[in-house]
Structures are given as structure tokens and as C-alpha cells.
Short mmCIF file of C-alpha atoms and ligand atoms in Angstrom, two decimals:
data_model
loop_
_atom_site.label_atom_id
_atom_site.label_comp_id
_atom_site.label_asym_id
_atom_site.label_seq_id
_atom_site.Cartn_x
_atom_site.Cartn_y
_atom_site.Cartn_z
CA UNK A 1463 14.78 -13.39 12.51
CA UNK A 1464 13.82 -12.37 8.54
CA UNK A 1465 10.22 -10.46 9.11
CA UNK A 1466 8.20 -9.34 5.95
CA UNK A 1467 4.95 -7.76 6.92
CA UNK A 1468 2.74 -6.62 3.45
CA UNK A 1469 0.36 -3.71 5.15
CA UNK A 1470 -2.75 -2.22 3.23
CA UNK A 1471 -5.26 0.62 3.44
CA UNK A 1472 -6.64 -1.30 6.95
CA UNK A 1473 -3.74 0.07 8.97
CA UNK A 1474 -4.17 3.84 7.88
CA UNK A 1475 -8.37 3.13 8.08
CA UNK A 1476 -8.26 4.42 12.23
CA UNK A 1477 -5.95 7.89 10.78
CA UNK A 1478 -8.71 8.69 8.87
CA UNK A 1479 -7.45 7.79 5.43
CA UNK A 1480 -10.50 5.88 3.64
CA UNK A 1481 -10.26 2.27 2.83
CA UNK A 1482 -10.86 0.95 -1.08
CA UNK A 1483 -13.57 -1.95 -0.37
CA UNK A 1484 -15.22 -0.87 2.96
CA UNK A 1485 -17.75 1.53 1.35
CA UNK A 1486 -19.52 -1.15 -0.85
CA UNK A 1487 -17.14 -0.92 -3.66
CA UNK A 1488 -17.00 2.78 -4.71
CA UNK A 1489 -13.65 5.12 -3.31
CA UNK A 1490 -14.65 8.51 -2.50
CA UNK A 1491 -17.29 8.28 -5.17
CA UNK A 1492 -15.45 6.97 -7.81
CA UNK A 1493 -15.49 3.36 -9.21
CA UNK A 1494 -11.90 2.17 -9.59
CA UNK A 1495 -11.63 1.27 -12.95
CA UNK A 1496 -12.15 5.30 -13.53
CA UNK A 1497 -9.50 6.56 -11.19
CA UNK A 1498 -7.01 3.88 -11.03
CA UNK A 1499 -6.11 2.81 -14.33
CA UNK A 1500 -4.56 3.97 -17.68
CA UNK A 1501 -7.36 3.89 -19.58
CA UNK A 1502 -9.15 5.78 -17.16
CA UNK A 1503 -6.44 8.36 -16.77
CA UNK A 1504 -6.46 8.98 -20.50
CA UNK A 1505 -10.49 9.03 -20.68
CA UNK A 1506 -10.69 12.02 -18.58
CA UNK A 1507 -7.07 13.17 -16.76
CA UNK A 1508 -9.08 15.99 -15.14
CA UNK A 1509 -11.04 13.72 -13.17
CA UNK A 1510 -7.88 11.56 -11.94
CA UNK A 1511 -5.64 14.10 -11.20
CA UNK A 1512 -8.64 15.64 -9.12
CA UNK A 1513 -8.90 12.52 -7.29
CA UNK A 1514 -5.15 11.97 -6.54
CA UNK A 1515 -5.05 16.15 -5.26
CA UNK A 1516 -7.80 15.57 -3.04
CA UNK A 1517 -6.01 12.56 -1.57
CA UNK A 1518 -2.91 14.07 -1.52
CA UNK A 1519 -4.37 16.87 -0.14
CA UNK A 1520 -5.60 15.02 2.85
CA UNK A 1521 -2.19 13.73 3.67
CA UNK A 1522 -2.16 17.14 5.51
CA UNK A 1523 -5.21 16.32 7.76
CA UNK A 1524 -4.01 12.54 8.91
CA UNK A 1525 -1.44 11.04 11.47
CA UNK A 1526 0.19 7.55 12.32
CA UNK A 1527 -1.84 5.35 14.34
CA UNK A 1528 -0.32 3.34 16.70
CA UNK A 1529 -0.30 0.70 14.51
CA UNK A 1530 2.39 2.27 12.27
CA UNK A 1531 4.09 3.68 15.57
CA UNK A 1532 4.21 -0.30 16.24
CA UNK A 1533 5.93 -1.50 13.03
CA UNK A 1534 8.83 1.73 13.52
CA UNK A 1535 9.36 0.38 16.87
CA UNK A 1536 9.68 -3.31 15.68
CA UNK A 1537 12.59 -2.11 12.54
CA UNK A 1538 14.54 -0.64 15.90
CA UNK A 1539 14.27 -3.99 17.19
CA UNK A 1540 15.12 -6.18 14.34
CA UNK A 1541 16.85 -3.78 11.89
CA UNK A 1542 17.15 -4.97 8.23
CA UNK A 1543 15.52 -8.33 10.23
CA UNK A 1544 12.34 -6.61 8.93
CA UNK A 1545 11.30 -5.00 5.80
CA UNK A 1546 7.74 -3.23 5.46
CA UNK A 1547 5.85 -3.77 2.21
CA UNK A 1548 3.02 -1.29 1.66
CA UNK A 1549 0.32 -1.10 -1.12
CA UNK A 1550 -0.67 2.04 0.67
CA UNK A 1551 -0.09 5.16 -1.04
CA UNK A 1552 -0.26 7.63 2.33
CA UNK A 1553 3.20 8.33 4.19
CA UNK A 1554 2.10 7.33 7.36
CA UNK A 1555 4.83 4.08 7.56
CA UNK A 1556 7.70 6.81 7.02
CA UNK A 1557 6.11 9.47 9.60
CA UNK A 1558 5.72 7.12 12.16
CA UNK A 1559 9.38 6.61 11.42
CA UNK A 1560 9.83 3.47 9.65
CA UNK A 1561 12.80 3.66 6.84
CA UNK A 1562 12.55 0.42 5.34
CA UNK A 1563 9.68 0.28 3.27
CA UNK A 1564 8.40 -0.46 -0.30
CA UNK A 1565 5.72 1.50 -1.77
CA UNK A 1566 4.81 -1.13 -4.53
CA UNK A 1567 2.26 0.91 -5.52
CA UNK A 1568 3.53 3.89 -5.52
CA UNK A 1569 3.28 7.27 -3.82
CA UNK A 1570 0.85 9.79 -3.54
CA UNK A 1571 3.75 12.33 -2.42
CA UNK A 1572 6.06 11.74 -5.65
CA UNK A 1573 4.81 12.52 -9.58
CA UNK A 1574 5.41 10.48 -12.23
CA UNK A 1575 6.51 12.09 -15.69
CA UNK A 1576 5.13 10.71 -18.52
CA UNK A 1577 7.82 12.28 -20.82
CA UNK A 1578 11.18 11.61 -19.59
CA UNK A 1579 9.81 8.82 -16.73
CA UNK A 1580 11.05 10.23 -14.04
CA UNK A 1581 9.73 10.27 -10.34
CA UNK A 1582 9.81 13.81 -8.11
CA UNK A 1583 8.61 14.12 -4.98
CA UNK A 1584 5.08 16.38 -5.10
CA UNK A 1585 3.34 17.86 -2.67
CA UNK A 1586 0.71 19.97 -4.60
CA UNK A 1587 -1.62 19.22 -7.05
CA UNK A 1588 -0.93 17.89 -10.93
CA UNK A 1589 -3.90 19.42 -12.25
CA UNK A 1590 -3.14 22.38 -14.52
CA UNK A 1591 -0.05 20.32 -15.99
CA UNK A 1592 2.57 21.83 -13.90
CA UNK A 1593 6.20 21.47 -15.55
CA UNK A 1594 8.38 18.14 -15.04
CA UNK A 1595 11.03 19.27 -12.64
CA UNK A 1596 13.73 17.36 -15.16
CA UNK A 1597 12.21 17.66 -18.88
CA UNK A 1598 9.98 20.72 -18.22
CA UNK A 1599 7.46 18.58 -20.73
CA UNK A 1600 3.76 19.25 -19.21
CA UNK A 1601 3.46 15.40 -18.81
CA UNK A 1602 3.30 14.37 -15.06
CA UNK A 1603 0.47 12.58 -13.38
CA UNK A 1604 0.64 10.51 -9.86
CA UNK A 1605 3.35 8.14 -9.18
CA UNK A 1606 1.02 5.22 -8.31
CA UNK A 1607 0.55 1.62 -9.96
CA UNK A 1608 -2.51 1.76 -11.60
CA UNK A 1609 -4.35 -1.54 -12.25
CA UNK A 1610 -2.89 -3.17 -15.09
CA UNK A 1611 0.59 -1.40 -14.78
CA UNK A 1612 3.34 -3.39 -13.09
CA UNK A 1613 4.09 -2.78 -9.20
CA UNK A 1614 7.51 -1.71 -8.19
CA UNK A 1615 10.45 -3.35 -7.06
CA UNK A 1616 8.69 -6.84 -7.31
CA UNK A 1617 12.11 -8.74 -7.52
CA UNK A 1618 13.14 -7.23 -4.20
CA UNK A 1619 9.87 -8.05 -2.68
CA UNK A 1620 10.15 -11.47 -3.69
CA UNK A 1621 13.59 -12.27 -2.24
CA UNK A 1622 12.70 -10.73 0.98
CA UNK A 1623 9.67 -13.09 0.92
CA UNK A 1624 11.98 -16.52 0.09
CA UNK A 1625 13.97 -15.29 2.55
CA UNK A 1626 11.79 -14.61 5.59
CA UNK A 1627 11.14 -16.23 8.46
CA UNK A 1628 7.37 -14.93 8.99
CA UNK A 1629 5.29 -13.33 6.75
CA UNK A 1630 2.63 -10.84 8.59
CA UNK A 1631 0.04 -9.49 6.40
CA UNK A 1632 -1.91 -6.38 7.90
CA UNK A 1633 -4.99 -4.68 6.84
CA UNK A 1634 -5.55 -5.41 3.27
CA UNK A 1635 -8.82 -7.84 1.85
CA UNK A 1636 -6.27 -9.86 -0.26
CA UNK A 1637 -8.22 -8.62 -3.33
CA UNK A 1638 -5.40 -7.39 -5.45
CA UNK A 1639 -2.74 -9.40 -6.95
CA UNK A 1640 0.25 -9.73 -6.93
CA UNK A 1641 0.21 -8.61 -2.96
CA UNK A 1642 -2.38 -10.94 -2.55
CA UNK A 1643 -0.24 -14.06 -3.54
CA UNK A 1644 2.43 -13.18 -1.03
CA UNK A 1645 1.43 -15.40 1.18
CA UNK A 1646 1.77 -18.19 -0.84
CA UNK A 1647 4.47 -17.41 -1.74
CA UNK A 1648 6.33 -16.76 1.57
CA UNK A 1649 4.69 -20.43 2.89
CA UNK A 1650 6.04 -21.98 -0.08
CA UNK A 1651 9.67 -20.83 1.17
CA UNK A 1652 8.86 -22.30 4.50
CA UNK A 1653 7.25 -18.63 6.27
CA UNK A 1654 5.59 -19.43 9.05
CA UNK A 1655 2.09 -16.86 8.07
CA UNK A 1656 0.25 -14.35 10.35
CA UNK A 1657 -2.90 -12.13 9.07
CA UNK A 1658 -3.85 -9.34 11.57
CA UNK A 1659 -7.24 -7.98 9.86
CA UNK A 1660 -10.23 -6.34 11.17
CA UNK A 1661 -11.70 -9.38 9.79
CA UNK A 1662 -11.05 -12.64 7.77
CA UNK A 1663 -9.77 -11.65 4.27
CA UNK A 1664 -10.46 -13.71 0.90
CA UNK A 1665 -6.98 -14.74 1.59
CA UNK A 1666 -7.42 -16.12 5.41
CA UNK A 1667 -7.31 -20.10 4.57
CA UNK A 1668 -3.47 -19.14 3.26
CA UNK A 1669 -2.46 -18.22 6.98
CA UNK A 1670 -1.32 -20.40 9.84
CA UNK A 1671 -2.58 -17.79 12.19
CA UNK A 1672 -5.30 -15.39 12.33
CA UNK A 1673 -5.91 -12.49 14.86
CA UNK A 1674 -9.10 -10.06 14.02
CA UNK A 1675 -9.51 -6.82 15.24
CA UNK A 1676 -8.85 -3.31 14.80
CA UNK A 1677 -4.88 -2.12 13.65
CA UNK A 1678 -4.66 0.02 16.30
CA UNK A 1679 -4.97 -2.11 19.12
CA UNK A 1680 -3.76 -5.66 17.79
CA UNK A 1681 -0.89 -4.50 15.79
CA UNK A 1682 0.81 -2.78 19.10
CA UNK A 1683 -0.22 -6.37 21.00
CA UNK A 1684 1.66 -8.71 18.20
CA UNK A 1685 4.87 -6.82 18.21
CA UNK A 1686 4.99 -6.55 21.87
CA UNK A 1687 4.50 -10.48 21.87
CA UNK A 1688 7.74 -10.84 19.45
CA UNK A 1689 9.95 -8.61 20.63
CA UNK A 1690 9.09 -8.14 24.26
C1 BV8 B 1768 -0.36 -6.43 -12.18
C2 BV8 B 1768 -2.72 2.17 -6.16
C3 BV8 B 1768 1.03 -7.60 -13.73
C4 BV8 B 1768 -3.53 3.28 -6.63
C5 BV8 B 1768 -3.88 0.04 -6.37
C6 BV8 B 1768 -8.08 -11.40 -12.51
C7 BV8 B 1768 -7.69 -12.25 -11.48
C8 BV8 B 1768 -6.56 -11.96 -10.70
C9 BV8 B 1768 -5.81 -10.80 -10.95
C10 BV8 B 1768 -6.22 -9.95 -11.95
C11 BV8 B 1768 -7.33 -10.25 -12.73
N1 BV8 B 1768 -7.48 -9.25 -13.62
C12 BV8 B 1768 -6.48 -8.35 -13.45
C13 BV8 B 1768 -5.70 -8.76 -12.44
C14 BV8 B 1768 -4.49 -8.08 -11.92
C15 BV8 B 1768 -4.92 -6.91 -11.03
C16 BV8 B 1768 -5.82 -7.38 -9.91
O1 BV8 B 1768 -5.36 -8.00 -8.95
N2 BV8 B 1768 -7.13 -7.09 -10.04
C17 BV8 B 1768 -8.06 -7.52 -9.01
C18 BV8 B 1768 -9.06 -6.41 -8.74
C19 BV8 B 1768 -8.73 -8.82 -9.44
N3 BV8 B 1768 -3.69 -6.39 -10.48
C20 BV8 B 1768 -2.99 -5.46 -11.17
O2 BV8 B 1768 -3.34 -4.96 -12.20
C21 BV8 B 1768 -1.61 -5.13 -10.58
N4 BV8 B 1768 -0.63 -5.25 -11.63
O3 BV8 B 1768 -0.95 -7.46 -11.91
O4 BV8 B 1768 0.65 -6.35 -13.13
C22 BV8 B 1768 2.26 -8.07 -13.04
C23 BV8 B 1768 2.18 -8.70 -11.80
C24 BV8 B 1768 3.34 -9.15 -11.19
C25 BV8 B 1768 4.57 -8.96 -11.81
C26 BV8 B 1768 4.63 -8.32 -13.05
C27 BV8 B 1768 3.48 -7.87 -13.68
C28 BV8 B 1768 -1.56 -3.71 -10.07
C29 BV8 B 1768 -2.55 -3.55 -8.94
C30 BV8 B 1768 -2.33 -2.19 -8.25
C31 BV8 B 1768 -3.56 -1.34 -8.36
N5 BV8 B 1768 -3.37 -0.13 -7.56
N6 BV8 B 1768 -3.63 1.16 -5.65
C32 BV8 B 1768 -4.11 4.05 -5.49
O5 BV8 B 1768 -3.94 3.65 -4.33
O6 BV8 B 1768 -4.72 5.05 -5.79
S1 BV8 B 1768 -4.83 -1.17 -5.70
C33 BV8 B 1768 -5.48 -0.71 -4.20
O7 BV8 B 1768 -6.40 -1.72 -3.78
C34 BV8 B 1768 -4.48 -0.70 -3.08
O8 BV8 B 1768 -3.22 -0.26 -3.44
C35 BV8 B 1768 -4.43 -2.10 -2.58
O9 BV8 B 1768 -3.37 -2.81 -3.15
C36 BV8 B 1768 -5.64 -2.71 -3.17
C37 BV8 B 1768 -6.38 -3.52 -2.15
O10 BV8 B 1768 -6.79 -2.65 -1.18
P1 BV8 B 1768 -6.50 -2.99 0.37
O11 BV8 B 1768 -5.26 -2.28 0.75
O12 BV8 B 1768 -6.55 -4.46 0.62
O13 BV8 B 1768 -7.74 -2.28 0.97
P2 BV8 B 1768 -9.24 -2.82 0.94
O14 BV8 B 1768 -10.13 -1.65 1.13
O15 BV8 B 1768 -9.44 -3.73 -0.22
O16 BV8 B 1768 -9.28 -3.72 2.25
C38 BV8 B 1768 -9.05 -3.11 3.50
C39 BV8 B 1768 -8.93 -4.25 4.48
O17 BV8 B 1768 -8.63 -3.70 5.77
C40 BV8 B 1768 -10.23 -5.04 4.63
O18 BV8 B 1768 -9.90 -6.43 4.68
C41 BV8 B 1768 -10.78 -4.57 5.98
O19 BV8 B 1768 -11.44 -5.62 6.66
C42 BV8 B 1768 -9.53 -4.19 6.72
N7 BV8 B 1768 -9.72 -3.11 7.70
C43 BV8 B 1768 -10.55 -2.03 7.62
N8 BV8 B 1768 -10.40 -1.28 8.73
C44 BV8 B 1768 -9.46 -1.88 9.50
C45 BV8 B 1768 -9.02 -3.05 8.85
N9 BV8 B 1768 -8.10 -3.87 9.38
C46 BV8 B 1768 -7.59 -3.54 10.59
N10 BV8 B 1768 -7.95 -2.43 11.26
C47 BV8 B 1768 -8.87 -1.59 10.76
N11 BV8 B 1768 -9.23 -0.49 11.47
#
């Protein structure tokens, strides 16, 4: 059995790390359009590379919930039969020990040079304008898809999507695009559709199936039900 699931900042809401919508539209005090886009990077860089430390920062303070512990159990059970698809930022997928997953937009653990383009894993902060670990140029900033920039490895995504078998969407308002399209997409190719959410998204009507609740305790429930 071909499983995609697309996860979003619902499933790392119960370790702690803050959702984007839940808090009436501002993200840790910020509008979006100030922190997570070009033109707000170049505007004021401080600000933005503040906001991506503090997150990063954070990392240190937050752990797997069992709804990630879930998903690693389901890849030992299906293998390459499932690929994760995160717009999360946070490590949490990878420390609960899931190995196939897609950042699509980006990581908050990897820097981004502006210079030379490429991607380094970072742990500390960017601001100050530390060095570019390959061109030395003082040009990196976070490695995540701002809005307006162009998510990664889309063309993998979307053959894993005409390809599966069901589609399970976890956590994420279906706000953003192109994530939020998945679904169509996958139930174009014939994907049966599952959307475990704390509650309906803006996206529900695309699902065949619908179970609301928190991560943590209906995420361990659905893979127990398909795999036993
Ligand atoms: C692109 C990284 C072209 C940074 C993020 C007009 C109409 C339609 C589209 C557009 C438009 N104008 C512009 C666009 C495109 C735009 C877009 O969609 N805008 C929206 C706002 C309208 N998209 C882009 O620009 C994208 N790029 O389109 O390029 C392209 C496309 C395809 C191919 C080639 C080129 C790039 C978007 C990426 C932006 N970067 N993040 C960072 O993280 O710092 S977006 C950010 O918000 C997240 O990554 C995530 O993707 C997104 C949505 O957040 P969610 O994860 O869904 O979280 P949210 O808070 O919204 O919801 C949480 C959900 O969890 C809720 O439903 C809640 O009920 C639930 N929940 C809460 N607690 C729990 C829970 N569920 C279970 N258990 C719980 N305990």
C-alpha cells in the first residue's frame, strides 16, 4: 500500500511548538508577511533572523509527541509504502525517527546562503552574519520557503501523490497552497482521502473521511487501525 500523509504545525502544536493560525492570525507577535517573506527579509533582516533564532532556539526545549512516534512506527511497517510530507519546519518527524520525509518548506536546522546557494545544517543563530561554511560570503539567512518563493522538491511530492493509495493530511488549516491542493490532487489519481485535524479545515469537503481531535491521541488510533 502507497501512503502519503502531508503533516503541518497541528502535529508539533501538543510538543509545544506554536501553531501559525491558532493565535488569531499573528505568530509569536509577528504578522507573516513580516517574517516569512522576501520582501520582509530584506525590509528589516534583523528582525527575521531574530525570529528564525528564537525558533530555532526552541528546538532545544521541545520533543516528539506521540503523534510523530506514530508516523516512525507506521514507515517500519510499510517502508518506502509511506513517505511523510511536512510543511513543518521543527525536526520532530526525524527525532521521533522517521527517515523519509520532505521538508517542502524548509528547515529551521539548515541555513540557506544567499551567495553561493548552498544549504548547511545550523544550529545557532544567523544574526551577526556568520560566514557561509562553503563561500565564506556573509550572506546566509534560514533555509525555509518563504511565501512567494517556490517549495522544495514539488516534482517528487507530486509523483508520490499520483502514485498513492491514500492520502492522510494531518494538522494543517489547508490555508497555504500548494500543500493545500494535495488533496485534490491525490483524489484526482484515484487516493482514497483522510484528514485527521483538531478540527474541520477550509479544505475538509476535499476528504472522504474526517476524524477530529487532538494529534496526539487520534494519530496513534489511525495507524493502529491500518497496520494492526
Ligand atoms: C508558492 C515556512 C509558487 C516558513 C510557510 C492567493 C490564493 C491562493 C494562493 C496564493 C494566493 N496568493 C499567494 C498564494 C500562494 C501562497 C499562499 O498559499 N498564500 C496563502 C496565504 C493564500 N503560497 C506560497 O507563496 C507558496 N509558494 O505558491 O510558489 C509555486 C507553487 C507550486 C509550484 C511552483 C511554484 C509558499 C508557501 C510557504 C510559506 N511558508 N512556512 C516558516 O515556517 O517559518 S507557510 C506556514 O503556514 C507553514 O509552513 C504551513 O505551510 C502554513 C500553514 O500552516 P499550518 O501548518 O496549516 O498551520 P496552521 O496554524 O495554519 O493550522 C494548524 C492546524 O492544526 C489548524 O487546522 C488547527 O485546527 C490544527 N491543530 C491545532 N492543534 C492541533 C491541531 N490538529 C491536531 N492536533 C492538535 N493538537
Amino acid at each position: 500500500m502507497k501512503v502519503v500523509v502531508l503533516t503541518g504545525a497541528g502535529i508539533s502544536a501538543e510538543s509545544g511548538v506554536s501553531t501559525f493560525r491558532d493565535n488569531g492570525g499573528l505568530w509569536e507577535d509577528h504578522r507573516i508577511e513580516d517574517v516569512a517573506t522576501p520582501e520582509g527579509f530584506e525590509r528589516d533582516p534583523e528582525t527575521v533572523q531574530r525570529f528564525y533564532d528564537a525558533r530555532r532556539a526552541a528546538l532545544a526545549d521541545v520533543v516528539p509527541n506521540p503523534a510523530h512516534h506514530a508516523l516512525a512506527e507506521l514507515e517500519l511497517a510499510l517502508g518506502d509504502g509511506l513517505l511523510v510530507v511536512t510543511q513543518n519546519v521543527d525536526d520532530l518527524h526525524e527525532r521521533a525517527g522517521s527517515k523519509r520525509v520532505i521538508h517542502m518548506h524548509g528547515e529551521l536546522l539548515q541555513a540557506l546562503c544567499a551567495a553561493c546557494e548552498t544549504r548547511s545544517p545550523w544550529a545557532g543563530d544567523l544574526l551577526g552574519g556568520p560566514a557561509c561554511p562553503a563561500c565564506d560570503a556573509a550572506a546566509l539567512r534560514p533555509d525555509v520557503v518563504w511565501f512567494g518563493e517556490i517549495p522544495y522538491e514539488m516534482d517528487r511530492i507530486q509523483s508520490a501523490l499520483a502514485g498513492a493509495d491514500l492520502f492522510v493530511s494531518i494538522g494543517t488549516s489547508g490555508a497555504v497552497y500548494p500543500a493545500a491542493g494535495f488533496v485534490q490532487l491525490a483524489r484526482a489519481f484515484g487516493a482514497r482521502t483522510l484528514e485527521l485535524n483538531l478540527e474541520p479545515s477550509d479544505g475538509s469537503h476535499f476528504f472522504h473521511e474526517a476524524r477530529h481531535g487532538r494529534a496526539g491521541e487520534i494519530v496513534p488510533g489511525w495507524v493502529a487501525d491500518l497496520v494492526g
